[in-house]
Each structure stands twice: as C-alpha cells, then as structure tokens.
Amino acid sequence: MVGSVRSGPDALCTAAGKPHRPLVFRREVEVGRNMKEARFYITARGVYEAAINGRKVGDHILAPGWTSYGDRLVYQTLDVSEHLVVGSNTIEVGVAEGWHCGKLGWHGGRRNIYGDSIGLIAMLALRYGSGEERILGTDESWKWAYGPVESSELYYGEMYDFNAQLSEKLTWNEVKCQRITDNLVAPDGPPVGKTQDFVSRKILRTPLGKMVVDLGQNMVGRIRVSVDGPRGTAINFQFVEVLEDGEVVTRTPRDRKAKDTLVLPGDGRAECEPRFAFHGFRYVEVENWPGKLENGDIKGTAVHTDIRETGSFSCSSPLLNKLHENVR
C-alpha cells in the first residue's frame, strides 16, 4: 500500500468536544481489456464502507473494527473482479470516526483517543492475461467530499440526508497524504456482519401519544427503514431497551443519545439503513413519520461477529430457549 490519505485541514481535526463528520474518498480507475483478477486491500482510521461503480464491496460492516490502532491496523482483502468494467470505474469509500477518533468511555467519554483524524488506506491490484500487474495505492489522485451521512457516531446515532447525495457537481477536494506505518496486519477472525433480521411485532401508542415500534426482543444492531414522504421530512428514531409505565426509557444509555435521523428525498419510496452506527434496543420511538406506519416499514437487523454456528441448544423451557437465542 503506497500511503494513506486524509482530508484537508478543516475536516482533518475537530475540537475535542465535537464529532468528526463522515467523509467520502473517491478515485477514478481505468481498466484495460483482458483483466483477469482484481484484488482490493483496504482499511481505515475509522470505520469504512466501500463501493465500486455504485455497488458495495464486501458484506462486512464497521470494518476494520476496534483495535489498538497504534500497534495494529487490520486490513481486508476483497476480490473485486466482478465489480470492475473495461474503461472508467469509480471507487468511493465512506469513512466515519468509529472507535479511532469517536467518543468512547464512561462519564461523558472523550474523543480522539487513538488519533484526531479520519483516514483511508487502500490498494487495488489488477492482473491481466498477459501477466502484467498494475498496482494503484492511496495517493494524490484520490479526492474527498462530504456525502449524505451528515453525522455518525457509533453509540450516539447517525443522520442521513437523501438530499445531499454525491454528484459530479460537488466540489471534490484535494487529500493530504502521508506514509503508512508498518503495523498493518491481516484479519485473525471473522468480520462483523448482519446475522439476523427482525420484523416489527407491534406498533404501540404510549400514554403520552408517542409511536413506538416493538421488534420483539432486545438486540445489538440497527434498523432498515422503508418510507415515502415529502422532501425534507426529518424522521427521528429513538432506540431504547425497555419501557417504563408505557413510555420509552432514555436514561439507560447514560449520555448516549442512541438516536438516528433520516431526511427524505421526496421522490418516492426510500430505503435506508445506518452505515457507521449501532444500538442496543428492542423498542424504537418514531417521531414525524409521514402517513401511517405499517408493520414491515421498520425492520431490525442484528449485528455482531459473523461466527459460523457449529452447535445448537434446546430444552423443555421456552424461557431458557429464548434466553439462549438472545445471547448465542
């Protein structure tokens, strides 16, 4: 990998008490005929999601995960041969602060524990039928811009604005490059992935008139939303684990807001799922939903290390079986 890229100085560092806005790094790549194999090596100072020609690369999420970034930085190796076409190709990588420079810890936590900037390290290796190899690393040919993810903090929530989509009309900024360190390592375990989906069981009205979706069990993960409404409608989703006297209890996450916001495009049904945040929850309080909320409009997705299941457990107690299902 040739080097790492970061954004310009205004977005590179933030005040100690403020979050880092997620960025999108972009590069155009020309691919010749008779390309036989393409491998994409990638990691980030933060958490990333990559796409080539608009198609997501890999099925892992929140990569590269939490690590002691000064000692080891895990990279992923992905076969992207089917993502590329002969001619011009666009690589886009969204990067958010994640554990690297997001807020962590108790009693309010603190930011920038491992570093004070978001960065990307990537390399595309192309192999042609003639035996020729072409290596493209992260260098000055990459650009950066702000995208539709206006804010995203692991435990605090994400705001996604459909009206801030990337386009050629955006101002793509120059990156800052630096030499990479020698602490890059291959994964020694499975990645984090989506492991189970949950359809809403009930849509409740609380004594105070709030609308709450019950997904049936506690989980760690996020929601996938399908909604149609006027342009600019901002829908808020508050995630909680329990109800008290029929109302959501927001004091349990301490100072963590656990709240997502979705701003609609107004051009038909939109589907969205957070990219760089997750929550512990069973209930979702929904504010400003346009029209009638139906079961199936909001689905839960459990997220954890995608370990292959090699055994199972069941007994005569439905309660114990449910406990095992929740924690397996």
Tab-separated table of N, CA, C and O in Angstrom, residues 76-180:
chain	number	residue	atom	x	y	z
A	76	GLN	N	-8.579	-5.544	5.099
A	76	GLN	CA	-9.386	-6.571	4.460
A	76	GLN	C	-8.914	-6.759	3.007
A	76	GLN	O	-8.492	-5.802	2.365
A	77	THR	N	-9.003	-7.981	2.520
A	77	THR	CA	-8.650	-8.311	1.146
A	77	THR	C	-9.903	-8.800	0.435
A	77	THR	O	-10.523	-9.776	0.865
A	78	LEU	N	-10.277	-8.121	-0.651
A	78	LEU	CA	-11.550	-8.395	-1.313
A	78	LEU	C	-11.336	-8.634	-2.800
A	78	LEU	O	-10.586	-7.902	-3.456
A	79	ASP	N	-11.993	-9.661	-3.329
A	79	ASP	CA	-11.976	-9.922	-4.757
A	79	ASP	C	-13.025	-9.017	-5.408
A	79	ASP	O	-14.221	-9.164	-5.165
A	80	VAL	N	-12.575	-8.067	-6.228
A	80	VAL	CA	-13.491	-7.108	-6.855
A	80	VAL	C	-13.506	-7.269	-8.373
A	80	VAL	O	-13.898	-6.353	-9.094
A	81	SER	N	-13.111	-8.437	-8.858
A	81	SER	CA	-13.042	-8.664	-10.303
A	81	SER	C	-14.391	-8.415	-10.968
A	81	SER	O	-14.462	-7.853	-12.070
A	82	GLU	N	-15.481	-8.830	-10.309
A	82	GLU	CA	-16.814	-8.695	-10.896
A	82	GLU	C	-17.365	-7.282	-10.777
A	82	GLU	O	-18.399	-6.966	-11.365
A	83	HIS	N	-16.733	-6.431	-9.987
A	83	HIS	CA	-17.198	-5.060	-9.809
A	83	HIS	C	-16.691	-4.119	-10.904
A	83	HIS	O	-17.263	-3.054	-11.118
A	84	LEU	N	-15.608	-4.510	-11.551
A	84	LEU	CA	-14.942	-3.619	-12.499
A	84	LEU	C	-15.384	-3.887	-13.932
A	84	LEU	O	-15.735	-5.014	-14.297
A	85	VAL	N	-15.338	-2.855	-14.756
A	85	VAL	CA	-15.662	-2.967	-16.177
A	85	VAL	C	-14.496	-2.408	-16.988
A	85	VAL	O	-13.660	-1.653	-16.471
A	86	VAL	N	-14.429	-2.771	-18.248
A	86	VAL	CA	-13.417	-2.209	-19.136
A	86	VAL	C	-13.728	-0.727	-19.344
A	86	VAL	O	-14.856	-0.343	-19.639
A	87	GLY	N	-12.715	0.115	-19.123
A	87	GLY	CA	-12.906	1.554	-19.228
A	87	GLY	C	-12.860	2.218	-17.865
A	87	GLY	O	-12.108	1.807	-16.974
A	88	SER	N	-13.673	3.237	-17.677
A	88	SER	CA	-13.629	4.039	-16.459
A	88	SER	C	-14.439	3.395	-15.334
A	88	SER	O	-15.555	2.911	-15.544
A	89	ASN	N	-13.870	3.404	-14.133
A	89	ASN	CA	-14.509	2.877	-12.933
A	89	ASN	C	-14.362	3.879	-11.798
A	89	ASN	O	-13.333	4.564	-11.692
A	90	THR	N	-15.361	3.943	-10.945
A	90	THR	CA	-15.334	4.876	-9.816
A	90	THR	C	-15.312	4.101	-8.504
A	90	THR	O	-16.195	3.281	-8.243
A	91	ILE	N	-14.293	4.378	-7.704
A	91	ILE	CA	-14.206	3.811	-6.358
A	91	ILE	C	-14.597	4.902	-5.369
A	91	ILE	O	-14.052	6.008	-5.413
A	92	GLU	N	-15.532	4.610	-4.485
A	92	GLU	CA	-15.927	5.529	-3.422
A	92	GLU	C	-15.898	4.799	-2.092
A	92	GLU	O	-16.400	3.676	-1.982
A	93	VAL	N	-15.302	5.435	-1.094
A	93	VAL	CA	-15.202	4.839	0.235
A	93	VAL	C	-15.671	5.861	1.268
A	93	VAL	O	-15.062	6.921	1.427
A	94	GLY	N	-16.762	5.552	1.938
A	94	GLY	CA	-17.207	6.378	3.047
A	94	GLY	C	-16.472	5.993	4.313
A	94	GLY	O	-16.313	4.798	4.603
A	95	VAL	N	-15.998	6.968	5.053
A	95	VAL	CA	-15.256	6.717	6.292
A	95	VAL	C	-15.820	7.597	7.393
A	95	VAL	O	-15.980	8.811	7.209
A	96	ALA	N	-16.141	6.989	8.525
A	96	ALA	CA	-16.606	7.712	9.710
A	96	ALA	C	-15.633	7.489	10.856
A	96	ALA	O	-14.743	6.634	10.778
A	97	GLU	N	-15.813	8.229	11.924
A	97	GLU	CA	-14.833	8.240	13.009
A	97	GLU	C	-14.688	6.902	13.724
A	97	GLU	O	-13.595	6.527	14.139
A	98	GLY	N	-15.784	6.154	13.902
A	98	GLY	CA	-15.714	4.858	14.558
A	98	GLY	C	-15.051	4.927	15.918
A	98	GLY	O	-15.188	5.902	16.671
A	99	TRP	N	-14.308	3.863	16.229
A	99	TRP	CA	-13.591	3.826	17.512
A	99	TRP	C	-12.299	4.636	17.449
A	99	TRP	O	-11.761	5.007	18.482
A	100	HIS	N	-11.810	4.907	16.252
A	100	HIS	CA	-10.495	5.545	16.125
A	100	HIS	C	-10.472	6.935	16.739
A	100	HIS	O	-9.588	7.259	17.535
A	101	CYS	N	-11.431	7.779	16.368
A	101	CYS	CA	-11.435	9.136	16.916
A	101	CYS	C	-12.816	9.564	17.402
A	101	CYS	O	-13.056	10.743	17.638
A	102	GLY	N	-13.745	8.602	17.542
A	102	GLY	CA	-15.054	8.900	18.108
A	102	GLY	C	-15.020	8.925	19.618
A	102	GLY	O	-14.010	8.606	20.249
A	103	LYS	N	-16.157	9.274	20.212
A	103	LYS	CA	-16.229	9.381	21.669
A	103	LYS	C	-16.391	8.001	22.296
A	103	LYS	O	-17.282	7.233	21.941
A	104	LEU	N	-15.521	7.702	23.244
A	104	LEU	CA	-15.527	6.427	23.947
A	104	LEU	C	-15.379	6.661	25.442
A	104	LEU	O	-14.832	7.676	25.874
A	105	GLY	N	-15.843	5.706	26.242
A	105	GLY	CA	-15.586	5.750	27.680
A	105	GLY	C	-16.783	6.176	28.501
A	105	GLY	O	-17.833	6.557	27.994
A	106	TRP	N	-16.608	6.121	29.806
A	106	TRP	CA	-17.650	6.426	30.769
A	106	TRP	C	-17.595	7.899	31.173
A	106	TRP	O	-16.657	8.612	30.854
A	107	HIS	N	-18.615	8.299	31.930
A	107	HIS	CA	-18.677	9.657	32.491
A	107	HIS	C	-18.510	10.719	31.394
A	107	HIS	O	-17.737	11.669	31.535
A	108	GLY	N	-19.250	10.545	30.312
A	108	GLY	CA	-19.173	11.508	29.217
A	108	GLY	C	-18.189	11.134	28.134
A	108	GLY	O	-18.294	11.608	27.001
A	109	GLY	N	-17.221	10.276	28.470
A	109	GLY	CA	-16.254	9.809	27.483
A	109	GLY	C	-15.348	10.912	26.961
A	109	GLY	O	-15.402	12.068	27.397
A	110	ARG	N	-14.502	10.565	26.030
A	110	ARG	CA	-13.644	11.550	25.375
A	110	ARG	C	-13.364	11.105	23.945
A	110	ARG	O	-13.487	9.925	23.608
A	111	ARG	N	-12.973	12.075	23.123
A	111	ARG	CA	-12.744	11.830	21.706
A	111	ARG	C	-11.253	11.729	21.398
A	111	ARG	O	-10.409	12.052	22.212
A	112	ASN	N	-10.975	11.299	20.165
A	112	ASN	CA	-9.612	11.315	19.622
A	112	ASN	C	-8.635	10.518	20.483
A	112	ASN	O	-7.493	10.929	20.686
A	113	ILE	N	-9.088	9.363	20.970
A	113	ILE	CA	-8.222	8.551	21.838
A	113	ILE	C	-7.052	7.973	21.048
A	113	ILE	O	-5.911	7.967	21.513
A	114	TYR	N	-7.300	7.503	19.840
A	114	TYR	CA	-6.254	6.866	19.036
A	114	TYR	C	-5.689	7.778	17.958
A	114	TYR	O	-4.650	7.479	17.376
A	115	GLY	N	-6.373	8.858	17.672
A	115	GLY	CA	-5.947	9.786	16.633
A	115	GLY	C	-6.977	10.886	16.510
A	115	GLY	O	-8.076	10.801	17.062
A	116	ASP	N	-6.630	11.945	15.772
A	116	ASP	CA	-7.526	13.094	15.679
A	116	ASP	C	-8.023	13.338	14.260
A	116	ASP	O	-8.477	14.424	13.932
A	117	SER	N	-7.939	12.307	13.387
A	117	SER	CA	-8.376	12.499	12.006
A	117	SER	C	-8.883	11.192	11.432
A	117	SER	O	-8.546	10.101	11.888
A	118	ILE	N	-9.711	11.335	10.398
A	118	ILE	CA	-10.218	10.209	9.632
A	118	ILE	C	-9.286	9.964	8.450
A	118	ILE	O	-8.835	10.911	7.808
A	119	GLY	N	-9.003	8.702	8.146
A	119	GLY	CA	-8.096	8.406	7.040
A	119	GLY	C	-8.421	7.089	6.367
A	119	GLY	O	-9.124	6.239	6.924
A	120	LEU	N	-7.896	6.923	5.173
A	120	LEU	CA	-8.120	5.723	4.365
A	120	LEU	C	-6.791	5.183	3.858
A	120	LEU	O	-5.917	5.946	3.451
A	121	ILE	N	-6.650	3.867	3.877
A	121	ILE	CA	-5.500	3.190	3.275
A	121	ILE	C	-6.056	2.106	2.355
A	121	ILE	O	-6.836	1.261	2.798
A	122	ALA	N	-5.705	2.135	1.077
A	122	ALA	CA	-6.252	1.163	0.141
A	122	ALA	C	-5.277	0.897	-0.995
A	122	ALA	O	-4.427	1.734	-1.313
A	123	MET	N	-5.416	-0.263	-1.609
A	123	MET	CA	-4.609	-0.614	-2.776
A	123	MET	C	-5.433	-1.528	-3.681
A	123	MET	O	-6.041	-2.497	-3.212
A	124	LEU	N	-5.464	-1.202	-4.954
A	124	LEU	CA	-6.126	-2.035	-5.951
A	124	LEU	C	-5.055	-2.706	-6.795
A	124	LEU	O	-4.212	-2.030	-7.396
A	125	ALA	N	-5.074	-4.028	-6.833
A	125	ALA	CA	-4.102	-4.799	-7.609
A	125	ALA	C	-4.810	-5.462	-8.781
A	125	ALA	O	-5.706	-6.296	-8.589
A	126	LEU	N	-4.423	-5.080	-10.000
A	126	LEU	CA	-5.022	-5.614	-11.224
A	126	LEU	C	-4.051	-6.575	-11.891
A	126	LEU	O	-2.864	-6.266	-12.037
A	127	ARG	N	-4.560	-7.725	-12.308
A	127	ARG	CA	-3.722	-8.690	-13.013
A	127	ARG	C	-4.369	-8.987	-14.359
A	127	ARG	O	-5.556	-9.327	-14.432
A	128	TYR	N	-3.556	-8.874	-15.420
A	128	TYR	CA	-4.057	-9.069	-16.784
A	128	TYR	C	-3.618	-10.425	-17.332
A	128	TYR	O	-2.694	-11.056	-16.807
A	129	GLY	N	-4.291	-10.838	-18.399
A	129	GLY	CA	-3.989	-12.121	-19.009
A	129	GLY	C	-2.571	-12.220	-19.522
A	129	GLY	O	-2.007	-13.314	-19.625
A	130	SER	N	-1.966	-11.099	-19.848
A	130	SER	CA	-0.587	-11.082	-20.349
A	130	SER	C	0.446	-11.297	-19.260
A	130	SER	O	1.625	-11.437	-19.542
A	131	GLY	N	-0.019	-11.305	-17.996
A	131	GLY	CA	0.898	-11.400	-16.863
A	131	GLY	C	1.225	-10.054	-16.251
A	131	GLY	O	1.839	-9.982	-15.183
A	132	GLU	N	0.817	-8.970	-16.903
A	132	GLU	CA	1.078	-7.635	-16.375
A	132	GLU	C	0.279	-7.408	-15.086
A	132	GLU	O	-0.875	-7.822	-14.964
A	133	GLU	N	0.901	-6.749	-14.136
A	133	GLU	CA	0.232	-6.360	-12.888
A	133	GLU	C	0.267	-4.847	-12.753
A	133	GLU	O	1.292	-4.217	-13.054
A	134	ARG	N	-0.814	-4.292	-12.294
A	134	ARG	CA	-0.895	-2.853	-12.081
A	134	ARG	C	-1.342	-2.613	-10.650
A	134	ARG	O	-2.360	-3.154	-10.207
A	135	ILE	N	-0.588	-1.801	-9.934
A	135	ILE	CA	-0.853	-1.521	-8.523
A	135	ILE	C	-1.240	-0.057	-8.368
A	135	ILE	O	-0.494	0.843	-8.769
A	136	LEU	N	-2.405	0.198	-7.765
A	136	LEU	CA	-2.905	1.556	-7.533
A	136	LEU	C	-3.142	1.745	-6.047
A	136	LEU	O	-4.009	1.087	-5.464
A	137	GLY	N	-2.371	2.617	-5.430
A	137	GLY	CA	-2.500	2.844	-3.993
A	137	GLY	C	-3.252	4.117	-3.669
A	137	GLY	O	-3.835	4.771	-4.541
A	138	THR	N	-3.273	4.466	-2.400
A	138	THR	CA	-3.881	5.728	-1.977
A	138	THR	C	-2.832	6.830	-2.083
A	138	THR	O	-1.842	6.837	-1.362
A	139	ASP	N	-3.088	7.765	-3.011
A	139	ASP	CA	-2.151	8.854	-3.272
A	139	ASP	C	-2.940	10.110	-3.625
A	139	ASP	O	-4.147	10.191	-3.371
A	140	GLU	N	-2.283	11.086	-4.236
A	140	GLU	CA	-2.919	12.378	-4.529
A	140	GLU	C	-4.019	12.290	-5.586
A	140	GLU	O	-4.756	13.257	-5.804
A	141	SER	N	-4.153	11.145	-6.260
A	141	SER	CA	-5.209	11.006	-7.255
A	141	SER	C	-6.590	10.826	-6.614
A	141	SER	O	-7.611	10.923	-7.294
A	142	TRP	N	-6.621	10.547	-5.328
A	142	TRP	CA	-7.884	10.450	-4.614
A	142	TRP	C	-8.385	11.853	-4.268
A	142	TRP	O	-7.605	12.786	-4.108
A	143	LYS	N	-9.707	12.008	-4.147
A	143	LYS	CA	-10.345	13.248	-3.719
A	143	LYS	C	-11.278	12.941	-2.548
A	143	LYS	O	-11.552	11.779	-2.247
A	144	TRP	N	-11.770	13.993	-1.910
A	144	TRP	CA	-12.731	13.773	-0.828
A	144	TRP	C	-13.830	14.827	-0.868
A	144	TRP	O	-13.654	15.928	-1.399
A	145	ALA	N	-14.984	14.452	-0.308
A	145	ALA	CA	-16.121	15.366	-0.195
A	145	ALA	C	-17.009	14.887	0.939
A	145	ALA	O	-16.877	13.755	1.421
A	146	TYR	N	-17.916	15.764	1.360
A	146	TYR	CA	-18.951	15.350	2.305
A	146	TYR	C	-20.085	14.701	1.532
A	146	TYR	O	-20.434	15.139	0.434
A	147	GLY	N	-20.685	13.672	2.112
A	147	GLY	CA	-21.771	12.960	1.469
A	147	GLY	C	-23.073	13.077	2.237
A	147	GLY	O	-23.244	13.979	3.071
A	148	PRO	N	-24.013	12.170	1.995
A	148	PRO	CA	-25.329	12.244	2.634
A	148	PRO	C	-25.333	11.891	4.111
A	148	PRO	O	-26.320	12.191	4.805
A	149	VAL	N	-24.274	11.239	4.605
A	149	VAL	CA	-24.197	10.957	6.038
A	149	VAL	C	-23.650	12.205	6.727
A	149	VAL	O	-22.453	12.479	6.683
A	150	GLU	N	-24.532	12.978	7.331
A	150	GLU	CA	-24.130	14.266	7.896
A	150	GLU	C	-23.447	14.121	9.242
A	150	GLU	O	-22.619	14.951	9.630
A	151	SER	N	-23.799	13.084	9.977
A	151	SER	CA	-23.110	12.783	11.233
A	151	SER	C	-23.296	11.308	11.512
A	151	SER	O	-24.312	10.717	11.136
A	152	SER	N	-22.320	10.706	12.162
A	152	SER	CA	-22.429	9.300	12.524
A	152	SER	C	-21.449	9.002	13.651
A	152	SER	O	-20.240	9.085	13.472
A	153	GLU	N	-22.013	8.681	14.801
A	153	GLU	CA	-21.224	8.286	15.962
A	153	GLU	C	-21.666	6.902	16.390
A	153	GLU	O	-22.867	6.621	16.477
A	154	LEU	N	-20.726	6.035	16.675
A	154	LEU	CA	-21.020	4.630	16.917
A	154	LEU	C	-22.207	4.419	17.841
A	154	LEU	O	-23.135	3.685	17.526
A	155	TYR	N	-22.168	5.053	19.006
A	155	TYR	CA	-23.178	4.803	20.027
A	155	TYR	C	-24.235	5.901	20.098
A	155	TYR	O	-25.260	5.730	20.745
A	156	TYR	N	-23.994	7.014	19.445
A	156	TYR	CA	-24.888	8.160	19.577
A	156	TYR	C	-25.894	8.254	18.444
A	156	TYR	O	-26.954	8.854	18.605
A	157	GLY	N	-25.576	7.693	17.281
A	157	GLY	CA	-26.535	7.675	16.197
A	157	GLY	C	-26.029	8.319	14.926
A	157	GLY	O	-24.940	8.898	14.880
A	158	GLU	N	-26.858	8.207	13.894
A	158	GLU	CA	-26.471	8.663	12.563
A	158	GLU	C	-27.574	9.519	11.952
A	158	GLU	O	-28.762	9.250	12.143
A	159	MET	N	-27.166	10.543	11.190
A	159	MET	CA	-28.105	11.371	10.438
A	159	MET	C	-27.790	11.234	8.962
A	159	MET	O	-26.671	11.481	8.527
A	160	TYR	N	-28.825	10.832	8.183
A	160	TYR	CA	-28.660	10.609	6.751
A	160	TYR	C	-29.637	11.501	6.003
A	160	TYR	O	-30.848	11.455	6.244
A	161	ASP	N	-29.102	12.314	5.074
A	161	ASP	CA	-29.919	13.243	4.298
A	161	ASP	C	-29.876	12.834	2.833
A	161	ASP	O	-28.861	12.982	2.156
A	162	PHE	N	-31.010	12.321	2.328
A	162	PHE	CA	-31.074	11.894	0.936
A	162	PHE	C	-30.844	13.041	-0.042
A	162	PHE	O	-30.509	12.819	-1.208
A	163	ASN	N	-31.022	14.263	0.432
A	163	ASN	CA	-30.896	15.417	-0.450
A	163	ASN	C	-29.458	15.928	-0.560
A	163	ASN	O	-29.213	16.958	-1.191
A	164	ALA	N	-28.534	15.205	0.028
A	164	ALA	CA	-27.115	15.594	-0.027
A	164	ALA	C	-26.296	14.506	-0.716
A	164	ALA	O	-25.172	14.227	-0.327
A	165	GLN	N	-26.874	13.889	-1.738
A	165	GLN	CA	-26.189	12.811	-2.439
A	165	GLN	C	-24.967	13.320	-3.197
A	165	GLN	O	-24.913	14.481	-3.616
A	166	LEU	N	-24.023	12.416	-3.404
A	166	LEU	CA	-22.818	12.749	-4.154
A	166	LEU	C	-23.141	12.930	-5.630
A	166	LEU	O	-24.029	12.283	-6.167
A	167	SER	N	-22.425	13.819	-6.284
A	167	SER	CA	-22.597	14.026	-7.719
A	167	SER	C	-21.334	14.649	-8.286
A	167	SER	O	-20.448	15.103	-7.551
A	168	GLU	N	-21.263	14.701	-9.607
A	168	GLU	CA	-20.120	15.317	-10.276
A	168	GLU	C	-20.074	16.821	-10.020
A	168	GLU	O	-19.030	17.459	-10.163
A	169	LYS	N	-21.226	17.401	-9.656
A	169	LYS	CA	-21.278	18.844	-9.438
A	169	LYS	C	-20.668	19.254	-8.103
A	169	LYS	O	-20.428	20.434	-7.861
A	170	LEU	N	-20.463	18.283	-7.222
A	170	LEU	CA	-19.847	18.606	-5.938
A	170	LEU	C	-18.405	19.076	-6.127
A	170	LEU	O	-17.743	18.743	-7.104
A	171	THR	N	-17.940	19.827	-5.166
A	171	THR	CA	-16.527	20.194	-5.132
A	171	THR	C	-15.756	19.062	-4.468
A	171	THR	O	-15.918	18.805	-3.277
A	172	TRP	N	-14.956	18.352	-5.256
A	172	TRP	CA	-14.117	17.286	-4.712
A	172	TRP	C	-12.769	17.883	-4.344
A	172	TRP	O	-12.098	18.479	-5.163
A	173	ASN	N	-12.383	17.722	-3.094
A	173	ASN	CA	-11.224	18.399	-2.519
A	173	ASN	C	-9.969	17.538	-2.595
A	173	ASN	O	-10.032	16.307	-2.689
A	174	GLU	N	-8.838	18.222	-2.517
A	174	GLU	CA	-7.553	17.529	-2.504
A	174	GLU	C	-7.350	16.818	-1.168
A	174	GLU	O	-7.770	17.299	-0.120
A	175	VAL	N	-6.685	15.671	-1.213
A	175	VAL	CA	-6.385	14.930	0.004
A	175	VAL	C	-4.987	15.276	0.509
A	175	VAL	O	-4.163	15.840	-0.225
A	176	LYS	N	-4.740	14.940	1.756
A	176	LYS	CA	-3.408	15.054	2.351
A	176	LYS	C	-2.844	13.649	2.489
A	176	LYS	O	-3.493	12.767	3.056
A	177	CYS	N	-1.659	13.402	1.975
A	177	CYS	CA	-1.062	12.071	2.000
A	177	CYS	C	0.057	11.985	3.024
A	177	CYS	O	0.759	12.972	3.288
A	178	GLN	N	0.210	10.801	3.574
A	178	GLN	CA	1.331	10.547	4.479
A	178	GLN	C	1.747	9.093	4.321
A	178	GLN	O	0.961	8.260	3.843
A	179	ARG	N	2.959	8.797	4.705
A	179	ARG	CA	3.434	7.427	4.632
A	179	ARG	C	2.699	6.576	5.654
A	179	ARG	O	2.411	7.015	6.758
A	180	ILE	N	2.383	5.350	5.260
A	180	ILE	CA	1.711	4.464	6.192
A	180	ILE	C	2.723	3.855	7.150
A	180	ILE	O	3.925	3.807	6.878
